[in-house]
Amino acid sequence: MPIALTVNGSAAGLLSDERRKLVEDLRARGIHDPRVLSAIASIPRERFLDRTFTPRAYEDSALPIGEGQTISQPYTVAYQTQTLELKPDEKVLEIGTGSGYQTAVLAALGVRVFTIERHVTLLEQARKRLESLGFHRIISRAGDGSRGWPEYAPFDAILVTAGAPDVPESLVKQLSPGGGRMVIPIGGQRNQKMYCVTKNGEELKAIELADFAFVPLIGKEGW
Ligand code: SAM
């Protein structure tokens, strides 16, 4: 159904109907954490996209955001977030800010978000969007996130939104030894398997989850 681009009452109404439907579809696909579903329900995904993509904002698909990058598919955002089992006030490092949509979902859960993006233009756009939506506590920088952010480590959780050839050693080091969790796609440059890595003291455990397709993690400990 076509959606008017103007943000007037009826267009916003159509979009929020589509958002509700997206949330129901995510629930049907196995996203069961009510906090994740309500974060997705509360965030206007169209605000993280160029206006030409407004009619497609609630499709469950990745969409272009410039610099050859994409906003992640809502299912992927929900899946990675749910996998981390976050608690309020935990410190979370996100690698690959992109549009800022995943960042907003994390912030809506009440965690302290640190996010890194290698494309300065994308980071600046994301910062503006997040500020305009009232997310003022997010700490962000431009740079190579494959090396993490040692100044703020350790992190209770790390969420990597780009596909890596292997788990970056720097990220493992910066994960909290008291039950830190990292969710990261590992594999080739186009297709990867999602892994959840947990750290307890010196012990590391990696669980293989499902197949995904991310853009590559470019950097010293990436591609
Ligand atoms: N969560 C984002 C969203 O919903 O918009 C996903 C963005 S996209 C799938 C992955 C992002 O990771 C891209 O913006 C890309 O530039 C970024 N990226 C790739 N390698 C990176 C690195 N080493 N450090 C920081 N960002 C990186």
Coordinates of C-alpha atoms and ligand atoms in Angstrom, one line a residue:
M1 CA 0.0 0.0 0.0
P2 CA 1.5 3.4 -0.9
I3 CA 2.3 5.7 2.0
A4 CA 2.3 9.6 1.7
L5 CA 5.7 11.0 2.4
T6 CA 4.3 13.9 4.4
V7 CA 4.5 13.4 8.1
N8 CA 0.9 14.4 8.8
G9 CA -1.6 12.6 10.9
S10 CA -2.7 10.0 8.3
A11 CA 0.7 9.2 7.0
A12 CA 2.1 8.7 10.6
G13 CA -1.0 6.6 11.3
L14 CA -0.3 4.3 8.3
L15 CA 3.3 4.0 9.3
S16 CA 2.5 3.1 12.9
D17 CA 0.1 0.4 11.6
E18 CA 2.9 -1.0 9.6
R19 CA 5.2 -0.9 12.6
R20 CA 2.6 -2.8 14.7
K21 CA 2.5 -5.4 11.9
L22 CA 6.3 -5.7 11.8
V23 CA 6.3 -6.3 15.5
E24 CA 3.7 -9.1 15.1
D25 CA 5.8 -10.6 12.3
L26 CA 8.9 -10.5 14.5
R27 CA 7.0 -12.2 17.3
A28 CA 5.9 -14.9 14.9
R29 CA 9.5 -15.5 13.8
G30 CA 10.7 -16.1 17.3
I31 CA 11.4 -12.7 18.8
H32 CA 9.9 -13.2 22.3
D33 CA 11.6 -10.7 24.6
P34 CA 8.9 -8.2 25.3
R35 CA 11.4 -5.4 25.9
V36 CA 13.0 -5.9 22.5
L37 CA 9.5 -6.0 20.8
S38 CA 8.4 -2.8 22.6
A39 CA 11.7 -1.0 21.7
I40 CA 11.0 -1.9 18.0
A41 CA 7.4 -0.7 18.5
S42 CA 8.5 2.6 19.9
I43 CA 11.2 3.6 17.3
P44 CA 10.2 5.2 14.0
R45 CA 12.5 3.3 11.5
E46 CA 11.6 5.8 8.7
R47 CA 13.6 8.5 10.6
F48 CA 16.8 6.4 10.0
L49 CA 16.3 6.3 6.2
D50 CA 16.3 8.7 3.3
R51 CA 12.8 9.9 2.6
T52 CA 12.7 8.0 -0.7
F53 CA 12.6 4.8 1.4
T54 CA 9.8 5.9 3.7
P55 CA 7.3 3.6 2.0
R56 CA 9.6 0.7 2.7
A57 CA 10.5 1.5 6.2
Y58 CA 8.6 -1.4 7.8
E59 CA 9.6 -4.0 5.3
D60 CA 11.6 -6.7 7.0
S61 CA 14.6 -6.0 4.8
A62 CA 18.0 -4.2 4.8
L63 CA 17.9 -0.9 2.9
P64 CA 20.7 1.4 1.5
I65 CA 21.9 4.2 3.8
G66 CA 24.8 5.6 1.6
E67 CA 28.5 4.8 1.5
G68 CA 27.6 1.4 0.1
Q69 CA 26.2 0.4 3.6
T70 CA 22.8 -0.7 4.8
I71 CA 20.4 -0.3 7.7
S72 CA 20.1 -3.9 9.1
Q73 CA 16.9 -5.9 8.6
P74 CA 14.6 -5.4 11.6
Y75 CA 14.6 -9.2 12.3
T76 CA 18.4 -9.1 12.5
V77 CA 18.4 -6.1 14.9
A78 CA 15.8 -7.8 17.1
Y79 CA 17.7 -11.1 17.0
Q80 CA 21.1 -9.7 17.9
T81 CA 19.5 -7.6 20.6
Q82 CA 17.5 -10.4 22.1
T83 CA 20.6 -12.7 22.0
L84 CA 22.5 -10.4 24.4
E85 CA 19.8 -10.6 27.2
L86 CA 20.6 -7.1 28.2
K87 CA 19.9 -5.6 31.6
P88 CA 19.3 -1.9 32.3
D89 CA 22.4 0.2 32.8
E90 CA 24.8 -2.4 31.3
K91 CA 27.6 -1.0 29.2
V92 CA 27.2 -2.1 25.5
L93 CA 29.6 -1.5 22.7
E94 CA 28.1 -1.5 19.2
I95 CA 30.5 -1.8 16.2
G96 CA 29.0 -0.3 13.1
T97 CA 26.6 2.5 13.9
G98 CA 25.4 2.8 10.3
S99 CA 22.0 4.6 10.3
G100 CA 21.8 4.6 14.1
Y101 CA 18.7 2.4 14.2
Q102 CA 20.2 -0.5 16.1
T103 CA 21.8 2.1 18.4
A104 CA 18.3 3.5 19.2
V105 CA 16.9 0.0 19.9
L106 CA 19.7 -0.6 22.4
A107 CA 19.3 2.9 24.0
A108 CA 15.5 2.2 24.3
L109 CA 16.4 -0.8 26.5
G110 CA 18.0 1.5 29.0
V111 CA 21.6 0.3 28.5
R112 CA 24.6 2.7 28.2
V113 CA 25.5 2.6 24.5
F114 CA 29.0 3.2 23.1
T115 CA 29.0 3.0 19.3
I116 CA 31.7 3.2 16.6
E117 CA 31.3 3.8 12.8
R118 CA 34.1 4.0 10.3
H119 CA 32.2 6.3 7.9
V120 CA 32.2 9.8 9.3
T121 CA 29.3 10.9 7.2
L122 CA 27.1 8.1 8.4
L123 CA 28.1 8.7 12.0
E124 CA 27.2 12.4 11.7
Q125 CA 23.8 11.6 10.3
A126 CA 23.2 9.0 12.9
R127 CA 24.1 11.4 15.7
K128 CA 21.6 14.0 14.5
R129 CA 18.8 11.5 14.2
L130 CA 19.5 10.0 17.6
E131 CA 19.6 13.5 19.2
S132 CA 16.4 14.6 17.5
L133 CA 14.6 11.5 18.9
G134 CA 15.8 12.3 22.4
F135 CA 18.6 9.8 22.8
H136 CA 21.1 12.1 24.5
R137 CA 23.2 9.5 26.5
I138 CA 24.9 7.7 23.5
I139 CA 28.7 8.0 23.3
S140 CA 30.0 7.6 19.7
R141 CA 33.1 8.0 17.7
A142 CA 34.3 7.5 14.1
G143 CA 37.0 4.9 13.6
D144 CA 37.9 1.3 13.3
G145 CA 35.7 -0.6 15.7
S146 CA 37.4 -3.9 15.0
R147 CA 39.9 -2.8 17.7
G148 CA 37.1 -1.9 20.1
W149 CA 37.2 1.1 22.5
P150 CA 39.7 0.3 25.2
E151 CA 39.2 3.6 27.1
Y152 CA 35.7 2.5 28.1
A153 CA 36.3 -1.3 28.5
P154 CA 35.2 -3.6 29.9
F155 CA 31.8 -4.0 28.3
D156 CA 29.0 -6.2 29.5
A157 CA 28.0 -6.7 25.9
I158 CA 29.4 -6.1 22.4
L159 CA 27.2 -6.2 19.3
V160 CA 28.9 -6.3 15.9
T161 CA 26.8 -5.3 13.0
A162 CA 29.2 -6.2 10.2
G163 CA 30.6 -9.6 9.2
A164 CA 34.1 -10.5 10.5
P165 CA 36.5 -13.2 9.2
D166 CA 37.1 -14.2 12.9
V167 CA 36.4 -12.9 16.4
P168 CA 38.6 -9.8 16.9
E169 CA 41.1 -10.4 19.7
S170 CA 40.7 -6.8 20.9
L171 CA 37.0 -7.3 21.3
V172 CA 37.5 -10.4 23.4
K173 CA 39.9 -8.6 25.6
Q174 CA 37.4 -5.8 26.2
L175 CA 34.5 -8.1 27.1
S176 CA 33.8 -8.2 30.8
P177 CA 35.1 -11.4 32.5
G178 CA 32.0 -11.4 34.7
G179 CA 29.6 -12.8 32.1
G180 CA 30.3 -10.6 29.1
R181 CA 28.4 -11.5 25.9
M182 CA 29.3 -10.7 22.3
V183 CA 27.1 -11.3 19.3
I184 CA 29.0 -11.3 16.1
P185 CA 28.6 -12.6 12.5
I186 CA 31.6 -14.7 11.4
G187 CA 32.3 -16.1 8.0
G188 CA 32.9 -14.8 4.5
Q189 CA 32.4 -11.2 3.1
R190 CA 28.8 -11.9 2.1
N191 CA 27.4 -14.7 4.3
Q192 CA 28.1 -15.5 7.9
K193 CA 27.0 -17.5 10.9
M194 CA 25.9 -15.6 14.0
Y195 CA 27.9 -16.5 17.1
C196 CA 27.3 -15.6 20.7
V197 CA 30.6 -15.5 22.6
T198 CA 30.5 -15.5 26.4
K199 CA 33.3 -14.8 28.8
N200 CA 33.5 -16.0 32.4
G201 CA 36.9 -15.4 34.0
E202 CA 39.4 -16.9 31.6
E203 CA 36.8 -19.2 30.1
L204 CA 35.4 -18.3 26.6
K205 CA 32.5 -20.1 25.1
A206 CA 31.2 -19.6 21.5
I207 CA 27.8 -20.8 20.4
E208 CA 27.0 -21.0 16.7
L209 CA 23.5 -19.7 16.0
A210 CA 21.9 -19.0 12.6
D211 CA 22.9 -17.9 9.0
F212 CA 22.9 -14.2 8.2
A213 CA 24.2 -11.8 5.5
F214 CA 26.0 -8.7 6.6
V215 CA 28.3 -6.1 4.9
P216 CA 32.0 -6.8 5.8
L217 CA 33.7 -5.5 8.9
I218 CA 36.6 -3.5 7.4
G219 CA 39.6 -2.9 9.7
K220 CA 42.7 -4.0 11.3
E221 CA 41.0 -7.0 13.0
G222 CA 38.4 -7.4 10.2
W223 CA 38.7 -7.7 6.4
Ligands
SAM1 N1 23.2 -1.3 12.9 C1 23.3 -0.6 11.7 C2 22.0 -0.1 11.3 O1 21.0 -0.6 11.6 O2 22.0 0.9 10.5 C3 23.9 -1.5 10.7 C4 24.8 -0.9 9.8 S1 25.6 -1.8 8.5 C5 24.9 -3.4 8.4 C6 27.2 -2.1 9.2 C7 28.0 -0.9 9.5 O3 29.3 -1.3 10.0 C8 28.3 0.0 8.3 O4 27.8 1.3 8.5 C9 29.8 0.0 8.1 O5 30.3 1.2 7.7 C10 30.2 -0.3 9.5 N2 31.6 -0.8 9.7 C11 32.2 -1.8 8.9 N3 33.4 -2.0 9.4 C12 33.6 -1.2 10.5 C13 34.6 -1.0 11.5 N4 35.8 -1.7 11.4 N5 34.4 -0.1 12.5 C14 33.2 0.6 12.5 N6 32.2 0.4 11.7 C15 32.4 -0.5 10.7

